[in-house]
Each structure stands twice: as C-alpha cells, then as structure tokens.
Amino acid sequence: MDDLKVNKRLIMTPGPVSVDPRVSQAMSNSILGQFDYEFVDIMNKTMELIRKSFLTDNQWSFPIDGTSRAGLEAVIASIVKPGDTVLVPIIGRFGYLFTELVKRAGGIVHNIQKPMGEVFEQAEIIEALDTVKPKVLAIVHGETSTGRLQPIDQLGHACKERGIYSVVDAVATYQGMIIPVDEWELDAVIGGAQKCLSIPSGITPITFNDRFSEEINKRKRVELGIRSNESTEQDHFIRSNYLDLTQLQDYWSPKRLNHHTESTTSIYALYTGLKIALTEGIEARAARHAYHQEGLKQALKALGLEIFGDETNEMKMVICVNIPDGADDSKFREGLLKNYGIEIAGSFGELQGKIWRIGIMGYAIEKQNILTFLSIFSLYLAHQGVQNLNPEKAIDTLLAYYA
Amino acid sequence: MDDLKVNKRLIMTPGPVSVDPRVSQAMSNSILGQFDYEFVDIMNKTMELIRKSFLTDNQWSFPIDGTSRAGLEAVIASIVKPGDTVLVPIIGRFGYLFTELVKRAGGIVHNIQKPMGEVFEQAEIIEALDTVKPKVLAIVHGETSTGRLQPIDQLGHACKERGIYSVVDAVATYQGMIIPVDEWELDAVIGGAQKCLSIPSGITPITFNDRFSEEINKRKRVELGIRSNESTEQDHFIRSNYLDLTQLQDYWSPKRLNHHTESTTSIYALYTGLKIALTEGIEARAARHAYHQEGLKQALKALGLEIFGDETNEMKMVICVNIPDGADDSKFREGLLKNYGIEIAGSFGELQGKIWRIGIMGYAIEKQNILTFLSIFSLYLAHQGVQNLNPEKAIDTLLAYYA
C-alpha cells in the first residue's frame, strides 16, 4: 500500500472544491479535548461566526458533525414527525432529496414541480401553502443540478403568517451570496462546507430560530428513568440520536451536555473558513462570485457555447452550458481531468449528458484560475472535434472583461 | 475575532487524543472530487486497510462520515426495525448508549447489568441469549467509563448458532488491541477514530459480514417510483437516509451510487492513520499499549494510588485510579490542564468524582510522554495536598520498568 499521494487539481465543479491553505493549516493544530476550556472557547466563537455568516441573531447556530446531507436530515428529522405534511417544491435533484428525507421521517410530502431549468414564482408557492396547509415548507435555495436560484425572500414571512415552518437548503449558496436569515424570516437554514465556503466536506453549519426550537422541543426525548409515560412518547420522539437537534442544543449551549465527540479538526476548519469569508465580507464575497461567473459566462458564449436555462434565475456560483455537438460527456470530462487535472461536472436525471455544470465556488475563484480554465477548456473542446468554436474570441472576451 | 491559536497539549484521556503529524500532513493534501478516479482509488485502498485492521475478509468494510456515535447508530438503525428485540449487556455508560440507540430505532431492549467495574462471564450472556431470544446482541467491548474489557471472543459464534446478529462497539479498543472479527465470528463491528487509532474524530470505520448485509437489505428502501407497495414498506424501511447502510453499500462498492459528499480530508486521515497502524503492526501496536499501561500502572501504585476495578478484566488502553483523599476532582483536573496542558478524564454517573481515567491511546503513548506525565501528575497531586504520596518511588519504578 503506497503512501498517500494526491495530484494537483483545479476543481471547477459545484463542490467539493479546493480549500484555502490557511484552512488546511488550521486543521493541523493540536487536538483539544471537547471539554477543554480552550476548545469550549473555540466552539463559542464558531457559533458567533455562524450567526454572522447567516446574518442572524439566532442563538441556535451551530454545526452538525456530518456532510450537508446530515445537516438536512437533522433539520427534517427533528421537525417532521410521522404523519406531518410537508410541501416540497421541486426544480431539480435536491428537491427529491428533501422529499426522500421527509418520507424517511414518516412525513407526508406534497410536491409541486417545475420543468428542469425553471424556478417557481414565490406567489405560486404561497398559493400551494394555502392549498396544502403543510406543517413545513422545505425548499432548495440554490439547485445546483440545474444551476437555478429559487427566489425565497418572501417565503419566510408567508410561512410565519400561516403558522408554517420554513426550512431552506442553502448548501450551495451559503457564503457565495447574501442570505439574510432574519430579514427573510426563515425558520431553519442549512449551509454547506465544501461549496462556496470552501472548507472540506464533513461539517455543516445550520441555524434555526426560537419558534422552530419550541416546536422541535415538543419531541424532546427525556432520558430513561425520568420519562413519565413511555407509550405516549413512543410515537413522537425524534428517531435519530446523532442528528437530534434538541440534544445538540444541550451540547452547543452552556449546558455542554456530552453527546458525540466533536470533530476538532472540522471545527478548526469551519472557524477558519468562516473567519476568512467574513474578513473578505459577505457582500464582497458574493460580488466576487458573481463577477467571475459573469466574465466566464460571457467568454463561454464568445467561444460558441449555449448557456442552459434562463439567466434571470441563474445561480451566480454555477454556469450550466449545453454540451455541444461533437463532444462526448464522459469522455470529455475524463480527458480534462486526466490530462489537465481539471474537473467539471455533468448533471443528473434528464439533464445527464445534456449539460455541463461549471462551479464558481470559493477559494479558487480568481482571475488566474478562470483564465487558465478557459484556455484549457476551449482548446480541449476543439481538440475533441467540436466544430465552430472560437477559442481566441473567448480569451479576448475574458481578458477584456478583466481589464 | 482572533486567528485560531491552539496551545500544546498532552492528552491522557480516553479520547480524543493527539494526532500523528503525518496524519495532519495527509489532511492538507488537495481536495479531490468524490468521483475523481484518484479518489475512487483512495476509497478502495481505504476499504482494504479497514479490512486488514479488523482482520476480516468482509467486503463491507467502510467508514461512516460522522463520529463514533454515528457509526453505532448506522449499524443499530439499519439492523433494528420497530418491534425487534435486542439484548444489551450493561457494564457502564456506553451500554446505555446502545440502549438509547435501540429505543430510538423502535426496538425493544432487554438489559442485563453488572455493578460498575465488573464484566460479564460470556456464559452469562449466552444464557441471556437463550432466555431473551433477541434478534440482536449489542455489546460494548471496551467500556471506557469504567475501564473494563468485556470478553467477547465466544459471543459471535454463540449468536451465529442461534440466528442472532452480534453487534460490537469496539470504538475504544480498535487498533489498541487485536480484534479478529472473522475468527470471533462477529457480524458487525464499529471501530473508533480518535482513540487508539489516533486520528481526528469525525469518521468511523465499520465492518459487517454478508449475513448481516442480507438482513439489513430486507429493509432496503427502493427509490420513489420503483417501489410497488408503499404502504407495506412504510413500517420497515430504515428511518435514516444519511446512516442507511444499504445506501452506503451502493456508495462504497463499484456501483458508486451518489449519496453524501464524502469527507475527503477525513478519508486522507483514515487512510494514513490505518497505514501507520498497520505498518507498526496490530500485534506490536497492541503490545505497545499494554506495555506502557502496565508500566504507568505500577508507577501509580508506587506513588500510593489505588487502581479501580479488577485488573484481570482491565482495558490495556485506560488506567482507572480512585481519586485520592485530599484531591478535588474538577479542581485538580482543571489545574493540571491550565498549568501544564495535560488532560486526564473524570467519569460518569455513579463513578463521577470517584475515579480518574488516564488514557493510554495511540500516537502519544511512548516513554518520554509517559515519564513526563508521571512526573507532573505526581508532584501536582502532592502540591494539591494529597498525603502519603511517594513521587520519587513512582519515578524510580517507571524508570526501572523502562530500563
């Protein structure tokens, strides 16, 4: 068995993406015990950074020790009890994931759906809230499978007025655009690590408000021996221990009740990644993502490619292009990776083989990398036999954009 | 908000413990996409290392992306469906955790229990298997809360003969002693990261055999649209998506079905940690733990402390001592940490305030650290006002042991 040797990559997918060396360095700090006073201090500071990152005053802003999917499941499994109704609008693959998670929790899902590449008008969703009258609205903010940004700024308020809990999957948009959780009156929001925040996968920042906390705490499982009536609680307690937000509240609060053994290095990564992001500034960081996305998009059009979907509802951290005639999806991506160490993504379901998704996420997104990517991508496409491309015009366009 | 700054520690608790710098260095390698051919190769090699670490040929040997508790929950939540009976012998705190996890899964727990500090004769457990006739036996191998090692070498065979599934929590013993999974005929075993393997918490290696796999796959949730009869499956599918072992099998096999975004850096850590452990050799590593544990134990006796519990059933990776008269549990441990950067652990429940637990786990366990620890610990105990100690004799004993 060889020593670990990893070759250089320029990852231009919607995650996982490259990590800032300052994050890697932070992760090599000494392990601390989870009740070490220094670690408790870092936990507290990390919560404060998470609050700032979500523009919220929510006390309950802490990470889940697992990948984004664990964060989504923790929120859904805690708020949805068997028989609860959940409205899940679907514009792509991650709406299906919410659907799956609700069904696992025993909830009843009502889906509304748009063709791949479109988003909902918020009025359509609010109308569905009035028809379905769900307990929970679970909605994806940035649907990376189609590159669409679902507008959600009015949904939190609409839910609150109706006594519905809003749950937002902001895994792909977190730290790549501004998500003002309090201003938008969202009840629970799940961010992501390995996308625009650009730290390693394995930890997931979430936030939820007191209204959400009160509701999930009705299901709090009192420890053995204290519980008065097991039979009535049997149907209602949260099915997971590891992803039980009410237990995690006791861990991520002055109570510090022992739960799991917090992943020290992931906390170091999260702390440092958030500090880097907030030092750059959420607005500046959002502007950086949008700036490079726009430049590369213009250049890809100049190259001769077609952009997939309506640009009025596109995510600013992904570019979706139609795969041009003459290029084979898998063969092209494999060649790009094996020859140049550059990775782009295909898509899922009905879009598989039809579009490529180019991620514009986090640390690696700066002029030199984007220009390098465009040069290699353009010429390798031409090499693969795609006709009517104009690589020189593409580069002229991007250099002019940056000038 | 300051930059992350972590002071030096000598962690002498039963985890999380210090990490080998080679592991930290491996974690700073470039992120790879989860379907990058190089990453797939690392995943395959990691599975092979996990097999070797458990001395098993089990195909199903892969990590869970979460802390040890996530690994325990993944196994329990996958094998225990509502109404299933599980026998959980309790010799300490982690037996209660198994109990809790089974109840969350809707299972019916039968506990048998020993006073804290004792272990079961295997015959007692086998007798209980015949009385209770459970579907599953869930048992803790190394119970760190009391420092006891529960003998289990005959239990796998006894379970198999009776058509019962054996599940073993080997979180604390994994890579600190030899656990021959195939020879002991164990069906599912959960290892640990942040203990004797000595990598950061956040990933958990597990292994299970085909017999176990067949059983959990009866609960496999077929994707939406393919399922023929939702109502009958509704009661039986695994409640978690994130911790569903049948889905993880599709991810950790040539199918490579997309599930979560694997934690790249945790895999780098696990790969490297296992490589270090297997290069040392499982037997040599077990011998190293036992060697230093014995030396320090003799020295602590020479110092004048009493060892807690029966030495015939002690774990070789923990020393439990009775807290001597004159020492205040919290105050002493806090002083040791704040003055010297050395951490030892208290215990839980009825043993809280009565014993200290000194971990002998992983990378940091070598002569220089043990001698340093003993010197500081002895003199600081004397400084705190504990009478009738003999620090010089303690050091003489340990130096003589090492000579």
Tab-separated table of C-alpha atoms in Angstrom, chain A residues 3-321:
chain	number	residue	atom	x	y	z
A	3	ASP	CA	1.802	6.473	0.876
A	4	LEU	CA	-0.976	8.902	0.134
A	5	LYS	CA	-0.091	10.971	-2.902
A	6	VAL	CA	-2.617	13.372	-4.348
A	7	ASN	CA	-2.074	15.211	-7.601
A	8	LYS	CA	-2.889	18.863	-8.206
A	9	ARG	CA	-6.423	19.723	-9.198
A	10	LEU	CA	-8.317	22.771	-10.417
A	11	ILE	CA	-11.823	21.829	-9.348
A	12	MET	CA	-14.475	23.699	-11.332
A	13	THR	CA	-17.475	21.688	-10.160
A	14	PRO	CA	-20.261	22.671	-7.772
A	15	GLY	CA	-18.274	21.024	-4.982
A	16	PRO	CA	-16.354	19.694	-3.253
A	17	VAL	CA	-13.904	22.453	-4.189
A	18	SER	CA	-10.346	23.373	-3.247
A	19	VAL	CA	-9.527	24.540	0.242
A	20	ASP	CA	-7.640	27.666	1.267
A	21	PRO	CA	-4.196	26.633	2.623
A	22	ARG	CA	-4.963	28.653	5.759
A	23	VAL	CA	-7.825	26.243	6.442
A	24	SER	CA	-5.583	23.205	5.960
A	25	GLN	CA	-3.003	24.727	8.241
A	26	ALA	CA	-5.600	25.404	10.935
A	27	MET	CA	-6.648	21.762	10.774
A	28	SER	CA	-3.148	20.656	11.703
A	29	ASN	CA	-3.351	22.362	15.096
A	30	SER	CA	-3.213	20.119	18.153
A	31	ILE	CA	-6.309	18.180	19.072
A	32	LEU	CA	-8.104	19.567	22.130
A	33	GLY	CA	-10.418	17.598	24.378
A	34	GLN	CA	-14.033	18.548	23.802
A	35	PHE	CA	-14.442	19.984	27.292
A	36	ASP	CA	-11.035	21.668	27.311
A	37	TYR	CA	-11.659	25.334	28.170
A	38	GLU	CA	-9.792	26.391	25.035
A	39	PHE	CA	-11.994	24.207	22.869
A	40	VAL	CA	-15.169	25.471	24.543
A	41	ASP	CA	-13.973	28.977	23.712
A	42	ILE	CA	-13.448	27.981	20.062
A	43	MET	CA	-16.928	26.388	19.990
A	44	ASN	CA	-18.459	29.631	21.280
A	45	LYS	CA	-16.590	31.720	18.740
A	46	THR	CA	-17.599	29.335	15.978
A	47	MET	CA	-21.262	29.779	16.906
A	48	GLU	CA	-20.804	33.538	16.757
A	49	LEU	CA	-19.197	33.258	13.316
A	50	ILE	CA	-22.075	31.079	12.103
A	51	ARG	CA	-24.567	33.718	13.311
A	52	LYS	CA	-22.717	36.409	11.386
A	53	SER	CA	-22.486	34.218	8.291
A	54	PHE	CA	-26.281	33.809	8.257
A	55	LEU	CA	-26.921	37.452	9.280
A	56	THR	CA	-28.950	36.214	12.212
A	57	ASP	CA	-29.242	36.689	15.950
A	58	ASN	CA	-30.432	33.091	16.351
A	59	GLN	CA	-28.899	31.568	19.456
A	60	TRP	CA	-29.199	28.182	17.757
A	61	SER	CA	-26.462	28.458	15.177
A	62	PHE	CA	-24.074	25.525	15.314
A	63	PRO	CA	-22.609	22.822	13.097
A	64	ILE	CA	-23.698	19.235	12.535
A	65	ASP	CA	-20.831	16.694	12.501
A	66	GLY	CA	-21.556	15.253	9.092
A	67	THR	CA	-21.844	16.251	5.460
A	68	SER	CA	-24.544	18.591	4.118
A	69	ARG	CA	-26.976	15.700	3.878
A	70	ALA	CA	-26.587	15.134	7.626
A	71	GLY	CA	-27.483	18.789	8.207
A	72	LEU	CA	-30.585	18.487	6.036
A	73	GLU	CA	-31.598	15.255	7.760
A	74	ALA	CA	-31.044	16.697	11.242
A	75	VAL	CA	-33.443	19.544	10.499
A	76	ILE	CA	-36.074	17.430	8.734
A	77	ALA	CA	-35.908	14.514	11.197
A	78	SER	CA	-36.306	16.932	14.111
A	79	ILE	CA	-39.256	18.974	12.780
A	80	VAL	CA	-41.174	16.266	10.857
A	81	LYS	CA	-42.888	13.607	12.907
A	82	PRO	CA	-44.808	10.706	11.394
A	83	GLY	CA	-47.939	11.987	9.691
A	84	ASP	CA	-46.812	15.617	9.361
A	85	THR	CA	-47.400	17.219	5.988
A	86	VAL	CA	-44.554	18.924	4.165
A	87	LEU	CA	-44.669	20.972	0.978
A	88	VAL	CA	-41.574	20.373	-1.155
A	89	PRO	CA	-41.312	22.396	-4.383
A	90	ILE	CA	-39.106	20.595	-6.898
A	91	ILE	CA	-36.936	22.297	-9.500
A	92	GLY	CA	-34.198	19.663	-9.576
A	93	ARG	CA	-32.460	16.827	-7.837
A	94	PHE	CA	-32.166	18.299	-4.378
A	95	GLY	CA	-35.917	18.750	-4.109
A	96	TYR	CA	-36.052	14.976	-4.444
A	97	LEU	CA	-33.596	14.666	-1.589
A	98	PHE	CA	-35.867	16.736	0.679
A	99	THR	CA	-38.764	14.519	-0.434
A	100	GLU	CA	-36.777	11.416	0.460
A	101	LEU	CA	-35.769	12.787	3.859
A	102	VAL	CA	-39.347	13.720	4.748
A	103	LYS	CA	-40.587	10.259	3.816
A	104	ARG	CA	-37.858	8.634	5.888
A	105	ALA	CA	-39.093	10.702	8.825
A	106	GLY	CA	-42.598	9.362	8.232
A	107	GLY	CA	-43.920	12.655	6.859
A	108	ILE	CA	-46.417	13.110	4.044
A	109	VAL	CA	-44.945	15.002	1.106
A	110	HIS	CA	-46.815	17.280	-1.255
A	111	ASN	CA	-44.665	18.129	-4.242
A	112	ILE	CA	-45.157	20.906	-6.727
A	113	GLN	CA	-42.838	20.782	-9.672
A	114	LYS	CA	-41.366	22.848	-12.493
A	115	PRO	CA	-39.625	21.594	-15.610
A	116	MET	CA	-35.866	21.281	-15.115
A	117	GLY	CA	-34.305	24.695	-15.707
A	118	GLU	CA	-37.184	26.764	-14.349
A	119	VAL	CA	-37.981	28.137	-10.901
A	120	PHE	CA	-41.198	28.983	-9.107
A	121	GLU	CA	-42.737	32.401	-8.726
A	122	GLN	CA	-42.975	32.870	-4.988
A	123	ALA	CA	-46.725	33.539	-5.398
A	124	GLU	CA	-47.141	30.005	-6.758
A	125	ILE	CA	-45.525	28.552	-3.671
A	126	ILE	CA	-47.584	30.728	-1.346
A	127	GLU	CA	-50.717	29.589	-3.168
A	128	ALA	CA	-49.658	25.985	-2.602
A	129	LEU	CA	-49.120	26.730	1.101
A	130	ASP	CA	-52.773	27.816	1.266
A	131	THR	CA	-53.985	24.752	-0.604
A	132	VAL	CA	-51.851	22.095	1.059
A	133	LYS	CA	-51.682	23.745	4.520
A	134	PRO	CA	-48.494	21.893	5.425
A	135	LYS	CA	-46.714	21.971	8.743
A	136	VAL	CA	-43.409	22.605	6.971
A	137	LEU	CA	-42.197	24.139	3.718
A	138	ALA	CA	-38.865	22.568	2.708
A	139	ILE	CA	-37.251	24.365	-0.200
A	140	VAL	CA	-33.941	24.364	-2.028
A	141	HIS	CA	-32.392	27.810	-2.497
A	142	GLY	CA	-29.652	27.031	-4.986
A	143	GLU	CA	-30.469	23.956	-7.059
A	144	THR	CA	-27.050	23.006	-8.413
A	145	SER	CA	-28.380	20.154	-10.554
A	146	THR	CA	-29.918	22.760	-12.907
A	147	GLY	CA	-27.992	25.859	-11.814
A	148	ARG	CA	-31.175	27.658	-10.755
A	149	LEU	CA	-31.652	30.109	-7.909
A	150	GLN	CA	-35.111	29.812	-6.368
A	151	PRO	CA	-36.261	33.212	-5.017
A	152	ILE	CA	-37.218	32.770	-1.363
A	153	ASP	CA	-37.141	36.234	0.203
A	154	GLN	CA	-40.934	36.371	0.688
A	155	LEU	CA	-41.467	32.779	1.730
A	156	GLY	CA	-40.321	33.011	5.338
A	157	HIS	CA	-42.820	35.742	6.084
A	158	ALA	CA	-45.609	33.941	4.244
A	159	CYS	CA	-44.914	30.779	6.252
A	160	LYS	CA	-44.776	32.637	9.544
A	161	GLU	CA	-48.155	34.307	8.866
A	162	ARG	CA	-49.652	30.876	8.287
A	163	GLY	CA	-48.015	29.087	11.223
A	164	ILE	CA	-45.878	27.013	8.853
A	165	TYR	CA	-42.177	26.288	9.451
A	166	SER	CA	-39.813	27.236	6.635
A	167	VAL	CA	-36.743	25.068	6.066
A	168	VAL	CA	-34.201	26.168	3.467
A	169	ASP	CA	-31.413	24.126	1.852
A	170	ALA	CA	-28.802	26.835	1.297
A	171	VAL	CA	-25.938	24.355	0.993
A	172	ALA	CA	-24.828	25.621	-2.420
A	173	THR	CA	-25.490	29.342	-1.969
A	174	TYR	CA	-24.077	29.773	1.553
A	175	GLN	CA	-21.160	32.220	1.533
A	176	GLY	CA	-21.497	32.661	-2.220
A	177	MET	CA	-24.336	35.161	-1.879
A	178	ILE	CA	-26.100	37.050	0.860
A	179	ILE	CA	-28.728	35.047	2.769
A	180	PRO	CA	-30.189	37.359	5.425
A	181	VAL	CA	-31.933	34.739	7.545
A	182	ASP	CA	-33.555	37.155	9.997
A	183	GLU	CA	-34.634	39.699	7.383
A	184	TRP	CA	-36.201	36.916	5.305
A	185	GLU	CA	-37.811	35.446	8.463
A	186	LEU	CA	-36.611	31.923	7.696
A	187	ASP	CA	-37.076	29.384	10.481
A	188	ALA	CA	-34.263	26.933	9.737
A	189	VAL	CA	-31.462	27.179	7.200
A	190	ILE	CA	-28.755	24.650	6.314
A	191	GLY	CA	-25.451	25.914	4.889
A	192	GLY	CA	-22.681	23.979	3.205
A	193	ALA	CA	-18.981	23.454	3.798
A	194	GLN	CA	-17.438	22.168	0.586
A	195	LYS	CA	-19.046	24.656	-1.791
A	196	CYS	CA	-18.714	28.458	-1.594
A	197	LEU	CA	-17.336	28.347	1.968
A	198	SER	CA	-14.606	26.162	0.523
A	199	ILE	CA	-13.662	24.006	3.512
A	200	PRO	CA	-13.565	20.193	3.477
A	201	SER	CA	-16.843	18.309	3.487
A	202	GLY	CA	-17.788	16.709	6.793
A	203	ILE	CA	-19.293	19.523	8.845
A	204	THR	CA	-22.468	21.510	8.206
A	205	PRO	CA	-23.430	24.856	9.736
A	206	ILE	CA	-27.120	25.335	10.461
A	207	THR	CA	-29.248	27.965	12.154
A	208	PHE	CA	-32.795	27.962	13.488
A	209	ASN	CA	-34.923	30.375	15.478
A	210	ASP	CA	-36.771	30.108	18.772
A	211	ARG	CA	-40.071	29.386	17.070
A	212	PHE	CA	-38.534	26.333	15.395
A	213	SER	CA	-36.775	25.376	18.627
A	214	GLU	CA	-40.028	25.394	20.585
A	215	GLU	CA	-41.664	23.101	18.073
A	216	ILE	CA	-38.875	20.500	17.937
A	217	ASN	CA	-38.573	20.520	21.724
A	218	LYS	CA	-42.103	19.144	21.981
A	219	ARG	CA	-40.484	15.932	20.737
A	220	LYS	CA	-37.558	16.048	23.120
A	221	ARG	CA	-36.817	12.605	24.417
A	222	VAL	CA	-36.376	12.700	28.137
A	223	GLU	CA	-33.732	10.283	29.349
A	224	LEU	CA	-34.613	6.840	30.567
A	225	GLY	CA	-35.974	6.750	34.110
A	226	ILE	CA	-37.219	10.327	34.078
A	227	ARG	CA	-39.834	9.890	31.386
A	228	SER	CA	-43.318	9.547	32.876
A	229	ASN	CA	-45.229	7.870	30.086
A	230	GLU	CA	-43.229	5.954	27.557
A	231	SER	CA	-46.119	4.712	25.490
A	232	THR	CA	-47.361	8.171	24.504
A	233	GLU	CA	-43.891	9.434	23.712
A	234	GLN	CA	-43.032	6.367	21.679
A	235	ASP	CA	-44.632	7.686	18.517
A	236	HIS	CA	-43.333	11.192	18.676
A	237	PHE	CA	-39.696	11.296	19.702
A	238	ILE	CA	-37.004	12.068	17.164
A	239	ARG	CA	-35.844	8.811	15.572
A	240	SER	CA	-32.177	9.716	15.433
A	241	ASN	CA	-29.954	10.295	18.408
A	242	TYR	CA	-26.962	11.510	16.416
A	243	LEU	CA	-28.999	14.041	14.419
A	244	ASP	CA	-31.434	15.047	17.195
A	245	LEU	CA	-31.294	18.843	17.269
A	246	THR	CA	-32.753	19.014	20.779
A	247	GLN	CA	-29.821	17.002	22.116
A	248	LEU	CA	-27.397	19.048	20.063
A	249	GLN	CA	-28.861	22.182	21.655
A	250	ASP	CA	-27.808	20.847	25.048
A	251	TYR	CA	-24.337	20.221	23.660
A	252	TRP	CA	-23.994	23.594	21.898
A	253	SER	CA	-25.067	25.707	24.870
A	254	PRO	CA	-23.701	26.460	28.327
A	255	LYS	CA	-25.125	23.104	29.494
A	256	ARG	CA	-22.447	21.351	27.392
A	257	LEU	CA	-24.175	18.019	27.898
A	258	ASN	CA	-21.992	15.284	26.488
A	259	HIS	CA	-23.199	13.962	23.166
A	260	HIS	CA	-20.838	12.965	20.330
A	261	THR	CA	-17.083	13.675	20.400
A	262	GLU	CA	-16.949	16.874	18.421
A	263	SER	CA	-14.740	16.711	15.341
A	264	THR	CA	-11.946	19.006	16.476
A	265	THR	CA	-10.278	19.455	13.106
A	266	SER	CA	-13.591	20.133	11.353
A	267	ILE	CA	-14.302	22.875	13.888
A	268	TYR	CA	-10.867	24.345	13.230
A	269	ALA	CA	-11.678	24.287	9.512
A	270	LEU	CA	-15.107	25.831	9.979
A	271	TYR	CA	-13.820	28.526	12.315
A	272	THR	CA	-11.030	29.464	9.927
A	273	GLY	CA	-13.117	29.220	6.766
A	274	LEU	CA	-15.790	31.463	8.248
A	275	LYS	CA	-13.212	33.902	9.524
A	276	ILE	CA	-11.704	34.134	6.032
A	277	ALA	CA	-15.155	34.587	4.468
A	278	LEU	CA	-16.280	37.232	6.956
A	279	THR	CA	-12.982	39.073	6.692
A	280	GLU	CA	-13.478	39.213	2.934
A	281	GLY	CA	-17.027	40.307	3.744
A	282	ILE	CA	-20.255	38.556	2.734
A	283	GLU	CA	-21.106	41.267	0.195
A	284	ALA	CA	-17.624	41.350	-1.302
A	285	ARG	CA	-17.566	37.565	-1.457
A	286	ALA	CA	-20.949	37.458	-3.171
A	287	ALA	CA	-19.728	40.115	-5.619
A	288	ARG	CA	-16.583	38.100	-6.338
A	289	HIS	CA	-18.597	35.004	-7.195
A	290	ALA	CA	-20.981	36.982	-9.432
A	291	TYR	CA	-18.129	38.870	-11.097
A	292	HIS	CA	-16.195	35.801	-12.192
A	293	GLN	CA	-19.350	33.916	-13.100
A	294	GLU	CA	-20.409	36.749	-15.423
A	295	GLY	CA	-16.982	37.036	-17.047
A	296	LEU	CA	-16.640	33.327	-17.680
A	297	LYS	CA	-20.195	33.106	-18.949
A	298	GLN	CA	-19.616	35.876	-21.495
A	299	ALA	CA	-16.421	34.151	-22.593
A	300	LEU	CA	-18.152	30.776	-22.991
A	301	LYS	CA	-20.776	32.445	-25.172
A	302	ALA	CA	-17.993	34.024	-27.215
A	303	LEU	CA	-16.488	30.560	-27.529
A	304	GLY	CA	-19.716	29.469	-29.169
A	305	LEU	CA	-21.455	27.575	-26.366
A	306	GLU	CA	-25.072	27.914	-25.348
A	307	ILE	CA	-25.924	28.702	-21.753
A	308	PHE	CA	-28.570	26.386	-20.270
A	309	GLY	CA	-31.637	27.954	-18.727
A	310	ASP	CA	-32.940	31.432	-18.144
A	311	GLU	CA	-30.227	33.805	-16.996
A	312	THR	CA	-32.677	35.783	-14.875
A	313	ASN	CA	-32.862	32.937	-12.371
A	314	GLU	CA	-29.336	31.549	-12.572
A	315	MET	CA	-27.126	30.858	-9.566
A	316	LYS	CA	-24.059	33.075	-9.535
A	317	MET	CA	-21.876	30.160	-8.405
A	318	VAL	CA	-22.569	27.767	-11.262
A	319	ILE	CA	-22.578	28.075	-15.040
A	320	CYS	CA	-24.606	25.485	-16.911
A	321	VAL	CA	-23.812	25.027	-20.582
